[in-house]
Every structure is written in structure tokens, then in C-alpha cells.
Coordinates of C-alpha atoms and ligand atoms in Angstrom, one line a residue:
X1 CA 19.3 13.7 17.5
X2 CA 16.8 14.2 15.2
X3 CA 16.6 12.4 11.5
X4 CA 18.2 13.9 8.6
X5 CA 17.5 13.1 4.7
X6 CA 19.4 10.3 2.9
X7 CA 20.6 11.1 0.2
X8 CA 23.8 9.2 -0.3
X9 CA 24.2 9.5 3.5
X10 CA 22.6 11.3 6.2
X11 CA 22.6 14.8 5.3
X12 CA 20.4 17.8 6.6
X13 CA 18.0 19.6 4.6
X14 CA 19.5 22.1 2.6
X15 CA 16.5 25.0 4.1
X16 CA 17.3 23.4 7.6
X17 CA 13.9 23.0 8.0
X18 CA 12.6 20.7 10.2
X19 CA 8.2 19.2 10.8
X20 CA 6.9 17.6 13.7
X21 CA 6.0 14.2 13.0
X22 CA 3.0 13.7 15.5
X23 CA 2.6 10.4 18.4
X24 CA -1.0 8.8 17.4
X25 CA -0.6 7.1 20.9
X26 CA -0.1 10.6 22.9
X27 CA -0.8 13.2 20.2
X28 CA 2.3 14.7 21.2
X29 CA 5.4 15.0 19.3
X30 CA 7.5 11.8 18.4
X31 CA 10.2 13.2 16.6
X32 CA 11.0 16.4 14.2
X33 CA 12.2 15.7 10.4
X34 CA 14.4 16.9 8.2
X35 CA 11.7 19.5 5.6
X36 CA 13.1 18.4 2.4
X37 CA 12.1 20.7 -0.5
X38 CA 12.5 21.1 -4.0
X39 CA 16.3 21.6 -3.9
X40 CA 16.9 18.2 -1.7
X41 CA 14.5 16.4 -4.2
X42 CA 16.9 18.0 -6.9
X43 CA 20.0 17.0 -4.7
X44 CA 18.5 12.9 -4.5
X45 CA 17.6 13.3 -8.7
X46 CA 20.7 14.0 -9.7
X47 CA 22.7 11.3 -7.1
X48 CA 20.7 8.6 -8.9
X49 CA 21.3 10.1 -12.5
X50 CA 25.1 9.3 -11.4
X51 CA 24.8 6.2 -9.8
X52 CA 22.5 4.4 -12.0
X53 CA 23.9 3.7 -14.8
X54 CA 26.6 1.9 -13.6
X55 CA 23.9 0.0 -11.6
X56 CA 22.4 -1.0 -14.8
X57 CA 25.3 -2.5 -16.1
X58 CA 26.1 -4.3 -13.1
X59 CA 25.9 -7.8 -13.4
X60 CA 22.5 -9.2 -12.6
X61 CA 24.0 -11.5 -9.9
X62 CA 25.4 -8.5 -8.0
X63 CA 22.2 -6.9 -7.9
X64 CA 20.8 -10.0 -6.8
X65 CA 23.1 -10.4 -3.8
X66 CA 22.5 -7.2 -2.1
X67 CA 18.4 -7.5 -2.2
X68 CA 18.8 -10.6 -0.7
X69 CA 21.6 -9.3 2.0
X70 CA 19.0 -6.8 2.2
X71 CA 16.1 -9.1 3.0
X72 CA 18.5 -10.7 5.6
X73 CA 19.3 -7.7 7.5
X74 CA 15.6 -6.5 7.3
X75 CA 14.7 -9.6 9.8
X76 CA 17.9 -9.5 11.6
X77 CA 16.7 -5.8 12.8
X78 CA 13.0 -7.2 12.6
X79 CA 12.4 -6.4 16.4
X80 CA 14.2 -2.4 16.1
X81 CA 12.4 -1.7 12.8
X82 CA 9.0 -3.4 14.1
X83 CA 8.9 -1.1 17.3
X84 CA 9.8 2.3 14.9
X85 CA 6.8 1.0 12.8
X86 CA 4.6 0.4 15.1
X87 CA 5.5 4.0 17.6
X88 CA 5.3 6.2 14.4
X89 CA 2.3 4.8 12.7
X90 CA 0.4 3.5 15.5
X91 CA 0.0 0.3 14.6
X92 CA 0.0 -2.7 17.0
X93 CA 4.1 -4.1 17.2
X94 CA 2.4 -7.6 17.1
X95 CA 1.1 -6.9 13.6
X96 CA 4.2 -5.0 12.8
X97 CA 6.5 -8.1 13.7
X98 CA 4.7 -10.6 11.8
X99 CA 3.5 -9.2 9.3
X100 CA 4.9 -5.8 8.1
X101 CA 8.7 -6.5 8.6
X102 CA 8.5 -10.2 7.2
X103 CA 6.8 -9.3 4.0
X104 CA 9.1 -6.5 3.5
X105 CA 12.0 -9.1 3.6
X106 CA 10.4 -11.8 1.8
X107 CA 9.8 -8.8 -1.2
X108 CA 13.2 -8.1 -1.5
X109 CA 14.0 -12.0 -1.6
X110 CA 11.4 -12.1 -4.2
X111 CA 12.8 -9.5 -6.3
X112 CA 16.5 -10.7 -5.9
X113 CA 15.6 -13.9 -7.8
X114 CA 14.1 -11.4 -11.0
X115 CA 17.6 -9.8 -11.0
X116 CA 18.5 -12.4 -13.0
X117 CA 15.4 -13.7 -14.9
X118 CA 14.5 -10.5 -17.0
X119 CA 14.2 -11.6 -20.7
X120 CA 13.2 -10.2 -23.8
X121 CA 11.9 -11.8 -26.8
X122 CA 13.2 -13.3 -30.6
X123 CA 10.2 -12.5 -32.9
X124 CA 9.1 -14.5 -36.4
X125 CA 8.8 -11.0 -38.5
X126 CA 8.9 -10.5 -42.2
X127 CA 12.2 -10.8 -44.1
X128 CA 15.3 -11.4 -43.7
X129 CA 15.8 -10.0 -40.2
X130 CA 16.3 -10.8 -36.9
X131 CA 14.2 -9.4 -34.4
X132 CA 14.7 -9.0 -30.7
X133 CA 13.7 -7.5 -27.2
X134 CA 15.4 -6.3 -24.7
X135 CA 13.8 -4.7 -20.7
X136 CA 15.4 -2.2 -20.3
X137 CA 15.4 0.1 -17.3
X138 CA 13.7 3.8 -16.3
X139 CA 16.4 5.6 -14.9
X140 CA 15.1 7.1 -12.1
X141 CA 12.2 5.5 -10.2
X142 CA 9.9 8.2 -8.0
X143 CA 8.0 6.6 -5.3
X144 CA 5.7 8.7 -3.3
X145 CA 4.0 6.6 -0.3
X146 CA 1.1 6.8 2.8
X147 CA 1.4 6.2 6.5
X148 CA -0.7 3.0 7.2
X149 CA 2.0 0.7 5.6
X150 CA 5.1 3.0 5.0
X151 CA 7.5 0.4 5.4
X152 CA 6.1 -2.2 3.3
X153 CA 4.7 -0.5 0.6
X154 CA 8.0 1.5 0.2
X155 CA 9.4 -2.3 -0.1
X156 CA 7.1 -2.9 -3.2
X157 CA 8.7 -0.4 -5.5
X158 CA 12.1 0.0 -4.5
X159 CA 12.9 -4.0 -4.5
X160 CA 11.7 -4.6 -8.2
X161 CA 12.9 -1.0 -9.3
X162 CA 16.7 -1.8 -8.1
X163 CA 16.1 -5.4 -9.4
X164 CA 16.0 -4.0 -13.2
X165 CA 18.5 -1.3 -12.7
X166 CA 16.4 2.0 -11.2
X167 CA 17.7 4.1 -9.0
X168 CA 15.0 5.5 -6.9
X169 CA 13.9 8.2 -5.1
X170 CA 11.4 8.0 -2.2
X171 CA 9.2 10.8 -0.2
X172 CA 7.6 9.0 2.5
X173 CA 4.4 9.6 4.1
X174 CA 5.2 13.1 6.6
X175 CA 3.1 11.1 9.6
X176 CA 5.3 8.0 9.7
X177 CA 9.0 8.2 7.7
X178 CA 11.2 6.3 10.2
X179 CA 10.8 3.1 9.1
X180 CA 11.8 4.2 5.1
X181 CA 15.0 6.0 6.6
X182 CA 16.0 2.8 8.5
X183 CA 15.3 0.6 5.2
X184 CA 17.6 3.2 3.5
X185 CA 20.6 2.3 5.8
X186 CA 19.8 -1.5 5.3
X187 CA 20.2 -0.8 1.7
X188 CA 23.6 1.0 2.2
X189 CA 24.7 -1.8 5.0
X190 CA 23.6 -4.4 2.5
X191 CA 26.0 -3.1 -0.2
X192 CA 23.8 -0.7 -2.2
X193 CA 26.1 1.9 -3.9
X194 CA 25.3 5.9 -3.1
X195 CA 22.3 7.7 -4.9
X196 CA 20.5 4.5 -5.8
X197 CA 18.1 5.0 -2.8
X198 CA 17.3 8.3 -1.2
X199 CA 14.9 9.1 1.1
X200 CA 13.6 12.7 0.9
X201 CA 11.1 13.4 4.2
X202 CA 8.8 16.2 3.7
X203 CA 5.7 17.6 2.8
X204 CA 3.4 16.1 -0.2
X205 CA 2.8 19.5 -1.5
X206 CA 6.4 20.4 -1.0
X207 CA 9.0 17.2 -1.7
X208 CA 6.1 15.5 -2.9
X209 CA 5.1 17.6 -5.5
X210 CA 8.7 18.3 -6.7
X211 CA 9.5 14.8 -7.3
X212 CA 6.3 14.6 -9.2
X213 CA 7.1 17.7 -11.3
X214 CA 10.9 16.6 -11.7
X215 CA 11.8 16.3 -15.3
X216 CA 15.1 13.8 -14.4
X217 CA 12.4 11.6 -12.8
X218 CA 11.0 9.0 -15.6
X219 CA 8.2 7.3 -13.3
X220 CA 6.4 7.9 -10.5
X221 CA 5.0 4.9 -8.5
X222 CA 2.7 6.4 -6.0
X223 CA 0.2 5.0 -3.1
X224 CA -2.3 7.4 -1.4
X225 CA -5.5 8.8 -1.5
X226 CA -7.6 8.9 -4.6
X227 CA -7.8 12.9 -4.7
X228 CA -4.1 13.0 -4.1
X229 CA -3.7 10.6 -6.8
X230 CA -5.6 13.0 -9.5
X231 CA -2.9 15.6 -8.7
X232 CA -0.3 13.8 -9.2
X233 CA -1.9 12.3 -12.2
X234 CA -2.5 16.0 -13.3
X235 CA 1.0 17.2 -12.6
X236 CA 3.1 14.1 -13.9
X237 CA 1.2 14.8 -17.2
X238 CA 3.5 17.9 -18.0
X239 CA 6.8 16.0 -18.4
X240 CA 4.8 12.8 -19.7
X241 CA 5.6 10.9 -16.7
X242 CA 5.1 6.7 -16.4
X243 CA 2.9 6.5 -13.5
X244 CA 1.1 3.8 -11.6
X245 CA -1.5 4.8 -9.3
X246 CA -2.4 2.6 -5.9
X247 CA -5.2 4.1 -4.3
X248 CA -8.2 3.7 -2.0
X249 CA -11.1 1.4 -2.0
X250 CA -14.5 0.6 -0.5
X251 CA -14.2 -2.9 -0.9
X252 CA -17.5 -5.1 -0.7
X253 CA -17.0 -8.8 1.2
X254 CA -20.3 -10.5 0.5
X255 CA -21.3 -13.3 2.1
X256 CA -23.9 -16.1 0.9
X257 CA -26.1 -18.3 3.0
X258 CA -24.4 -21.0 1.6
X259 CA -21.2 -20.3 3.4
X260 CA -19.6 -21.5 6.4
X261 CA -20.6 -18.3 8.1
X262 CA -19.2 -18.5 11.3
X263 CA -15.7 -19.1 9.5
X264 CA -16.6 -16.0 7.6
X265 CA -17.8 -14.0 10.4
X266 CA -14.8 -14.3 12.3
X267 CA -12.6 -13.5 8.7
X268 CA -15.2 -10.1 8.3
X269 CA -13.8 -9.1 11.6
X270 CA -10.5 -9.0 10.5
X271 CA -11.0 -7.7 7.4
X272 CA -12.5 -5.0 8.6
X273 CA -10.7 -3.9 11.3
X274 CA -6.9 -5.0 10.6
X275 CA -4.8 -2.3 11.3
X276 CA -7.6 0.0 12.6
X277 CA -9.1 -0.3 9.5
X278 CA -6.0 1.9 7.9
X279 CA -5.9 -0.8 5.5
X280 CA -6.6 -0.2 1.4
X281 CA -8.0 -3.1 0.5
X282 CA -10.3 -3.4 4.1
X283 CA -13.6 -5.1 4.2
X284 CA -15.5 -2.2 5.0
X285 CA -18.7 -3.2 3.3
X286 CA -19.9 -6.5 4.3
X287 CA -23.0 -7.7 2.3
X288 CA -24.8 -10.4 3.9
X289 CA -27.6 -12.5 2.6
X290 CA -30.6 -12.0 4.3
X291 CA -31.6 -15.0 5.8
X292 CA -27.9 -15.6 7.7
X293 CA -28.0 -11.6 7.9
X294 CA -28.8 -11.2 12.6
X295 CA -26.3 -14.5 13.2
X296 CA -23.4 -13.0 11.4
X297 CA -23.8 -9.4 13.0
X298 CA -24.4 -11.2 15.9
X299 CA -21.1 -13.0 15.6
X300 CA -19.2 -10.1 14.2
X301 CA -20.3 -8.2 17.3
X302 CA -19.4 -10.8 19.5
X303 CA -15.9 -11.0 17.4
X304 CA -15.0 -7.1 17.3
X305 CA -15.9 -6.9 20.6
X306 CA -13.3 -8.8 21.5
X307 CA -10.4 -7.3 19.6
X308 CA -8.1 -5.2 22.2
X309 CA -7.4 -1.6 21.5
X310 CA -4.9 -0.1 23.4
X311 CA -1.1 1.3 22.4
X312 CA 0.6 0.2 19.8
X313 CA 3.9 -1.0 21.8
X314 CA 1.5 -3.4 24.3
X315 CA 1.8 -6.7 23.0
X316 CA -1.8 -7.5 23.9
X317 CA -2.7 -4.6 21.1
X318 CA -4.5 -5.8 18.3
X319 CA -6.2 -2.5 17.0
X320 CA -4.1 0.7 17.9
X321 CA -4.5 4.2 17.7
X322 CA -5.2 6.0 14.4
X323 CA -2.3 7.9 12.9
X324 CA -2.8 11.9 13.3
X325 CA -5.3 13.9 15.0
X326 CA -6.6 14.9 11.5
X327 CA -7.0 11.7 10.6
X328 CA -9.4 10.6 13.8
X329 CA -11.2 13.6 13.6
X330 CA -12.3 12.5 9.7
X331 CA -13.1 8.9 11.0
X332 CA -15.2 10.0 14.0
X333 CA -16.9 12.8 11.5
X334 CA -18.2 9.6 9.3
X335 CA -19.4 7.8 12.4
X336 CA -21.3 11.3 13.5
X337 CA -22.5 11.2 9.7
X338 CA -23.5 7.1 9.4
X339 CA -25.8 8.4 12.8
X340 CA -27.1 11.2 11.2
X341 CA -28.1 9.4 7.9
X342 CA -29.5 6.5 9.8
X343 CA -28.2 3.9 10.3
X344 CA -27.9 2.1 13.7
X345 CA -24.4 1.5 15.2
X346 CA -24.1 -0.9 16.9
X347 CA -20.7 -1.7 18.4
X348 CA -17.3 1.0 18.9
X349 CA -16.8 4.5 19.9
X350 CA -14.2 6.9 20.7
X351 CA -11.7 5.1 23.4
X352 CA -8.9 6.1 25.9
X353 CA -8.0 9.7 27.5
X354 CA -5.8 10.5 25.2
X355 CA -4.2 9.7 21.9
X356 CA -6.2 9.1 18.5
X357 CA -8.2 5.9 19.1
X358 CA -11.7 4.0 17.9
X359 CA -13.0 0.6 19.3
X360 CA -14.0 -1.4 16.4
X361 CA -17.3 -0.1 15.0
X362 CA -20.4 -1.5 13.5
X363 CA -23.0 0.3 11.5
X364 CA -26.0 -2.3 10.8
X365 CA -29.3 -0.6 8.9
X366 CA -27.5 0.7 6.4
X367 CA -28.7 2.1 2.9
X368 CA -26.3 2.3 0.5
X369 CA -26.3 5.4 -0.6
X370 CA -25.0 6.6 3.0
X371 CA -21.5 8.0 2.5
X372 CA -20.5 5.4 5.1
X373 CA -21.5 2.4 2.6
X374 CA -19.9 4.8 -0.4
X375 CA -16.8 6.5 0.7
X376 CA -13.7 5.5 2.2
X377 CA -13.4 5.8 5.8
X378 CA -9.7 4.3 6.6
X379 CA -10.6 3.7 9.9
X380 CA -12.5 0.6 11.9
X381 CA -15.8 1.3 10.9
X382 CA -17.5 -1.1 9.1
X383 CA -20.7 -1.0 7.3
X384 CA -23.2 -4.0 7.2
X385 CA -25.8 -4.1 4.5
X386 CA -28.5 -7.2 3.6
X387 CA -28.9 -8.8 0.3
X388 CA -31.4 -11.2 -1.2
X389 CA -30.3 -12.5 -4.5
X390 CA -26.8 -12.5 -6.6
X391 CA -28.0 -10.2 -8.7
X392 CA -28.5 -7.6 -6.3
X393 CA -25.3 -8.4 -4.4
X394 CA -23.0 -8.2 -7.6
X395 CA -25.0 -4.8 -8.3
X396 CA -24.6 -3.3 -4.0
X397 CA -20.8 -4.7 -4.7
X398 CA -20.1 -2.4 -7.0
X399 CA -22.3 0.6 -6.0
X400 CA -19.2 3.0 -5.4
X401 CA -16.4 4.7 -7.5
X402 CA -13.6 1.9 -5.9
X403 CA -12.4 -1.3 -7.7
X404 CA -9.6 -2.5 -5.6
X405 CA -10.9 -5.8 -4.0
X406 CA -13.5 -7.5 -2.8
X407 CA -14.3 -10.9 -0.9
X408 CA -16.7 -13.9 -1.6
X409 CA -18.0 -16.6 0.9
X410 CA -19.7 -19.8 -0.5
X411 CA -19.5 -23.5 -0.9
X412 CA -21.2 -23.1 -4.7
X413 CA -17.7 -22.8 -6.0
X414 CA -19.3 -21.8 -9.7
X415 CA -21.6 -19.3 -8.3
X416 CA -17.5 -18.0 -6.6
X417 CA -15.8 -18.3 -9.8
X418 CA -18.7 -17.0 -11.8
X419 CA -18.9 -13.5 -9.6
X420 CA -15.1 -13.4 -9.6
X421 CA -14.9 -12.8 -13.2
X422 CA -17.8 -10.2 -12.8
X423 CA -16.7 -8.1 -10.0
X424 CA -14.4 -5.1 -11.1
X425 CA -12.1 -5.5 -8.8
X426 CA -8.2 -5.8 -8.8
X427 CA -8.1 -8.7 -6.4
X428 CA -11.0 -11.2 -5.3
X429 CA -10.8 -13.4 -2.2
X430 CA -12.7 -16.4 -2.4
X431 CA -13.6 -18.0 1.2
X432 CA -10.7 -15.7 2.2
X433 CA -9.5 -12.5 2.7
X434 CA -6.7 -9.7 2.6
X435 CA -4.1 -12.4 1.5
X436 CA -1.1 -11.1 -0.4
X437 CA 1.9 -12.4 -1.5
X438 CA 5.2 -11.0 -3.4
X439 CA 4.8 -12.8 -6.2
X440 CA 0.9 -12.1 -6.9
X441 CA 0.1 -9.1 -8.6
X442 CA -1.7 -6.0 -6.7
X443 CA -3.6 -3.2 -7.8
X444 CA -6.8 -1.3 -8.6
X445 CA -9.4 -0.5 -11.2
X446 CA -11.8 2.3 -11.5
X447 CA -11.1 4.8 -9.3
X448 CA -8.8 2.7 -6.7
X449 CA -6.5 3.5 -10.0
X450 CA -4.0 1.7 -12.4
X451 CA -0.9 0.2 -12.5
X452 CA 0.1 -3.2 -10.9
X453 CA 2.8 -3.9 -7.7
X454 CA 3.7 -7.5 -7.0
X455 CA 4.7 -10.2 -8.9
X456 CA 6.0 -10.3 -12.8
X457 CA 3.3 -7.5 -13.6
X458 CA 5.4 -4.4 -11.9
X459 CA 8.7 -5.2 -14.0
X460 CA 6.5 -4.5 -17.3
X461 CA 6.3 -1.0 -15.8
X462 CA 9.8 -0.4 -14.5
X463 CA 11.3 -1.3 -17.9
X464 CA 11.3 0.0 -21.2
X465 CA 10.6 -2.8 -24.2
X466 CA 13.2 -2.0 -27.1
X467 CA 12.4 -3.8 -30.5
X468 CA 16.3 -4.5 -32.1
X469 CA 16.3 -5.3 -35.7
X470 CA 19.5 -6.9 -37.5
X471 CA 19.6 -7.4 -41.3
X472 CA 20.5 -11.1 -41.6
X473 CA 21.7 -10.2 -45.5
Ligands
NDP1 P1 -2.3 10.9 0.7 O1 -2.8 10.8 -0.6 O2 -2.7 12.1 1.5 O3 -0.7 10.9 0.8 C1 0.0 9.9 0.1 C2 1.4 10.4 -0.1 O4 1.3 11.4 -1.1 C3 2.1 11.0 1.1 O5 3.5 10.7 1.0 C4 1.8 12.5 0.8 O6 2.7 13.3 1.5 C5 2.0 12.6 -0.6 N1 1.5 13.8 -1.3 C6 0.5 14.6 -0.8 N2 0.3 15.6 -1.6 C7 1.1 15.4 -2.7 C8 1.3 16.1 -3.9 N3 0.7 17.2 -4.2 N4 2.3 15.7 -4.8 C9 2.9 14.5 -4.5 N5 2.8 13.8 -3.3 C10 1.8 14.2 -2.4 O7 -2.8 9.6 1.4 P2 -2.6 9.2 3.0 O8 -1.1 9.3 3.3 O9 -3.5 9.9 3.7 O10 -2.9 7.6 2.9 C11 -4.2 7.2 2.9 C12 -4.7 6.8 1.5 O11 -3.8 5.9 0.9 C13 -6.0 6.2 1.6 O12 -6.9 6.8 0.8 C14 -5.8 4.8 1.1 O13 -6.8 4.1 0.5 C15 -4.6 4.9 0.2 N6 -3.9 3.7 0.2 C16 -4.0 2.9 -1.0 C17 -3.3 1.7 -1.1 C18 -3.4 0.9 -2.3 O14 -2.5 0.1 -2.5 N7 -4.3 1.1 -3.2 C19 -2.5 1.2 0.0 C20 -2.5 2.1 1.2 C21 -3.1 3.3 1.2 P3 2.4 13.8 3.0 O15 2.4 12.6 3.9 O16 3.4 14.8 3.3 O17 1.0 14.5 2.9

């Protein structure tokens, strides 16, 4: 039986339309979804305008509870909801067990504890007043996400949104929207009333743009591509939407001499070619100073060589296919390009008979103003690039349009802390990399966008700060 919508429950679309959703392990059809339009978006709007209000006067400690019921039935079903991930996405079920479903339990764990900790202010003002705060929430919470880490990243704004007392409404990504419709039923089994979660599958331009448009909908929280995000940015504007932007990145990991290189070698690897390289915050540029430059490709050669790519459901996996035939076609046209422009590759290349799939890839010889060194790719391709002096490598670091993160490797921790600070970037990694955590905030700058997820930072934006005065005479 195919999926429906939740909206409440499972419930067709209204049209009856249904999409393929595509198999990036065959290319052939994995399952047809409900095609909910601007009518079922409507239907999910105005079930959370009922139901949340009464979720906002709930008491804290009840809201608490189900997130954290939630977060327990999330790892109960860890080894079901891993496998849908992993099938519909294509990434490896190994990477999908320990990392994906775990840190979408331990964010609603995290958020269950801020159910109860929201505070406002008293504030010292002129007179003989008193003045207060209170958070307050939305309403109604849109979140619009992409397929390389649907699950999760659907986690990070519904756990804090229901925290403060949003409702929400998600569109999840049309190549991978299983895992969203599963957390939906968690929500439900967990003891989250109707309407405060729906799940609307569907096409961006379709569901995706009429939850954007929606003028019941107060914010939208939204994770995709940077041109994507413009649109939205564009079409929020007309009802004066709230909106936080998570977008792409190019992000630089520069390594110094005075490193331990071969730790960082073997980190570059996976930061470059984690989840195929599907990955936002991916180490895709890795700047090397020049005289460790031939032992680290050497050793990141050796490394990525090693990874196996095969099918996401083989446990041995450890870089699967990419999602959609579109999708490879794009990454293997920027490999076809990075020749073209020069540079040498030297490791990776189409794989397997069938199915979307690239062996880790390594471009060396690379100038950077190739659009493989200055545009994202969202696959495993990774660009390597020399450097002789800070200067220059805080200067190559932030020769694109992306600020979302970057990485640092040295022992000269001031030289770290002092090109932290510099870097415009929403997260730096020093001596590490890709390391995230509920409670640390997450975002971009620049054009990887606005808005933070994680942590205190996100309930600044799923609130509303009213200023209460009382006349004390
Ligand atoms: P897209 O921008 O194509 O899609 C993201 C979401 O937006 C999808 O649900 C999509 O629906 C929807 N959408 C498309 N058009 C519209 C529209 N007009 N109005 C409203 N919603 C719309 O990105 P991808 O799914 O291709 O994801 C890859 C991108 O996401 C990469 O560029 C990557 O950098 C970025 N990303 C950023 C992260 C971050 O935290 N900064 C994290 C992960 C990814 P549909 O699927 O139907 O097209």
C-alpha cells in the first residue's frame, strides 16, 4: 500500500495524486506518494491552527514527556526507521543506525528538557513600573527540508518548535519522505495530540511553495539549496514571513604543516566523503600547506581508496549511491568540468552497473577559480589546493559565496583560535571535523544563509519576546 499524507492521521491527497519517489540503488521505483498540493497544505494549516493553542497552554511538563517518549520510541524502532533511511536516500544503513536515528532521538531528548526552562526577563526601567518578558510561541511552524538528511534535519525544527508550543507543518524532501512519515506516527504513538505535526509529501514548487506562500503559516524553517532558498526568501516576503535559511556550503578544511597530518589526513577523508559527500557542511576544499602538500594526498588517496561503495542496505557500505538520477548526473557533470578546467583527478569514477553511484574522487592541481574549488558539488568529490602562508590560506578559505563551516589543523593553538575568529564561517572545527551536537548551535553566513538550529539559539526564533508593563502606583 502506498503512503498517504499525515495530517492528523493518514489521509490521501485530496487531488489523489500520487509521484514516484525514485531507488538511488536501482533507479527504479521505490515507492509512489501521496501529491499533496495547495488544498492538503491548507487542510495541515488549519489542523494546527486548532490544535495549537491548547498545546500552548499545556503544561510545560506534558510537553516535555511526549518528546522524550518520543526520543524513546525513535531508538526502540532505530533498526525499521534506519533501513527506510538508508533504502530511500541511499545512504549506507551503518551511517543511518549510528548516526542519523540516534541524533534524531537525543534532539528530541534535548528539546524535552527546554519545555520547561523557557524564561523571560524582569527589566530595571524608568519609573514606577514593572517590566517583564515573556517567549511566547509562533503558531504555526513551516518546515520545508532536503533529501541527504531528511530524518534528522526534520528532528531539528519540529523538537524545539513543539517544545515552545508550535504546531508544525512539514513538506519533506520529494526524493526521500518515508523517514518524516514514520517520525510523524512516533509523534502520534508518543502522545502528540492531532494537527500538531503534519507531514504534507509533495512537490517543492507545488506543497512547497504553498506552505511558503500560506498566510496562517508564521515561520518558515527551511534547509535546501541556496537558489531554492532565494525563492522562498522571495516568496515568504509577501506575508512577512519569520524565516531561517540553512543552506549549502563549500567549506574549506586547511591544514598546516604543523599539524599531526596523518590524523588529519585520515579526518579529510571523512569529511569529505561522509555520506557521499551529500553532506552541507562537507570538507570539500581541503587546503594544504605546501611543504606536507604530496604526503597528505598521498595519504588521502590511500584513505578514500579504501572506503567501500556499494548499496546502501550492505553493512560493509560506507559510501552509497547518490540520491536521484538528476542528482548524479550534476555530480559527474562537475567531474567532466574539474577535467576540462584542468585539474588532475586523481582517485574515483563512475561505479557499478546500475544505480546512481561515484567512488570517492580526488581532484589535485587545482586553481581556485575552477567551479569545482567554488561551487557546491554535494557529491564525493573533493578538491585539493596548496597554500604557502596564513595569509593566503585565510584568503583561498574564503574565496567562494558559502560561509557555513570550515576546519583547521595545527598544534599552534593561537595561530587556531586566531583564524577561528577570522573565518566567516557558522561553525569552525579545530583539529576536528563535522562534529555536531543538539545543544550547539548550527547555521550559516553569507550565502550558506541565516538563522540558527541547535541549541538555545533556535528558541529565540520560534518565540515571540513580549515586553509586559505594570504600573506599580
Ligand atoms: P532543494 O533546495 O532543491 O530542496 C529543498 C527542499 O525545498 C525540498 O523539500 C524541496 O522540495 C523544497 N522546495 C523546492 N522548491 C521549492 C519552492 N519553490 N518552495 C518551497 N519549497 C521548495 O535542495 P535539495 O533537496 O536538492 O538539497 C540539497 C541542498 O540542501 C544542498 O544545496 C545542500 O547544501 C543543502 N543543505 C543544507 C544544509 C544546511 O544545514 N545548511 C543541510 C543539508 C542540505 P522537492 O524535494 O519536492 O524539490
Amino acid at each position: 500500500m502506498n503512503p498517504e499524507l499525515w495530517i492528523e492521521e493518514e489521509r490521501p491527497a485530496i487531488g489523489g495524486e500520487l509521484f514516484a519517489s525514485a531507488d538511488p540503488a536501482t533507479g527504479g521505483t521505490l515507492v509512489m506518494l501521496a501529491r499533496g498540493k495547495a488544498e492538503d497544505i491548507d487542510l495541515a494549516v488549519s489542523a494546527a491552527r486548532r490544535a495549537q493553542p491548547l498545546w500552548a497552554a499545556t503544561d510545560p511538563n506534558e510537553r516535555a514527556r511526549i518528546l522524550w517518549r518520543a526520543g524513546e520510541l525513535l531508538m526502540e524502532r532505530r533498526e525499521e526507521l534506519a533501513r527506510i533511511e538508508a533504502s530511500d536516500s541511499g545512504k549506507p544503513l551503518s551511517n543511518a543506525l549510528a548516526i542519523d536515528v540516534p541524533r534524531t532521538a537525543d534532539t528530541f531528548f534535548y528539546y524535552s528538557g527546554w519545555a520547561t526552562k523557557l524564561e523571560g526577563s524582569t527589566i530595571p526601567v524608568r519609573g514606577p513600573f514593572l517590566n517583564y518578558t515573556l517567549r511566547q510561541p509562533l503558531g504555526v511552524i513551516g518546515a520545508i527540508t532536503p533529501w541527504n538528511f531528511p530524518l534528522l534535519l526534520a528532528a531539528r525544527k519540529i523538537a524545539p518548535a513543539l517544545a515552545v508550543g508550535n504546531a508544525v507543518v512539514l513538506k519533506p524532501p520529494e526524493e526521500a519522505s518515508l523517514s518524516s512519515l514514520f517520525l510523524a506516527r512516533v509523534l502520534a504513538d508518543a502522545g502528540l495530540p492531532p494537527g500538531l505535526l503534519s507531514v504534507v509529501t509533495g512537490l517543492g514548487e507545488e506543497a512547497g511553495a504553498a506552505l511558503v506562500a500560506h498566510p496562517g503559516v508564521a515561520k518558515i524553517a527551511f534547509t535546501g539549496g541556496t537558489d531554492t532558498g532565494r525563492l522562498v526568501m522571495r516568496n515568504a516576503s509577501v506575508t512577512l514571513k519569520r524565516l531561517s535559511l540553512e543552506l549549502g556550503g563549500k567549506s574549506p578544511n586547511i591544514l598546516f604543516a604543523d599539524a599531526d597530518v596523518g590524523a588529519a589526513a585520515t579526518a579529510a577523508v571523512s569529511a569529505a566523503f561522509y555520506n557521499q559527500g551529500e553532506l552541507c557542511t562537507a570538507g570539500s576544499r581541503l587546503l594544504v600547506e605546501r611543504s606536507v602538500h604530496d604526503r597528505v594526498v598521498e595519504a588521502v588517496i590511500e584513505g578514500a581508496r579504501k572506503l567501500v561503495t556499494g548499496p546502501p542496505l550492505d553493512p560493509a557500505t560506507q559510501v552509497g549511491p547518490l540520491v536521484s538520477e538528476g542528482h548524479h548526473q550534476r555530480v559527474l557533470d562537475y567531474v567532466a568540468q574539474g577535467e576540462a578546467e584542468g585539474a588532475r583527478r586523481v582517485l574515483g569514477g563512475p561505479w557499478g552497473p546500475q544505480g546512481y553511484y561515484l567512488s570517492p574522487t580526488v581532484f589535485t592541481g587545482v586553481d581556485p577559480s575552477m567551479r569545482i574549488a567554488r561551487e557546491e558539488i554535494f557529491g564525493p568529490v573533493l578538491a585539493v589546493m596548496p597554500f604557502d602562508t596564513l595569509e593566503e590560506a585565510a584568503a583561498l578559505a574564503e574565496a567562494t559565496e558559502f560561509g557555513l563551516a570550515a576546519g583547521i589543523w595545527t598544534r599552534d593553538i593561537g595561530k587556531a583560535h586566531r583564524l577561528a575568529a577570522r573565518i566567516q564561517a557558522g561553525t569552525v572545527w579545530i583539529n576536528t571535523y563535522n562534529r555536531f551536537d543538539a545543544a550547539s548551535p548550527y547555521g550559516g553566513t553569507r550565502q550558506s544563509g541565516f538563522g540558527r538550529e541547535n541549541g538555545r539559539a533556535v528558541l529565540d526564533e520560534l518565540t515571540e519576546l513580549k515586553s509586559v508593563w505594570v504600573a506599580l502606583d
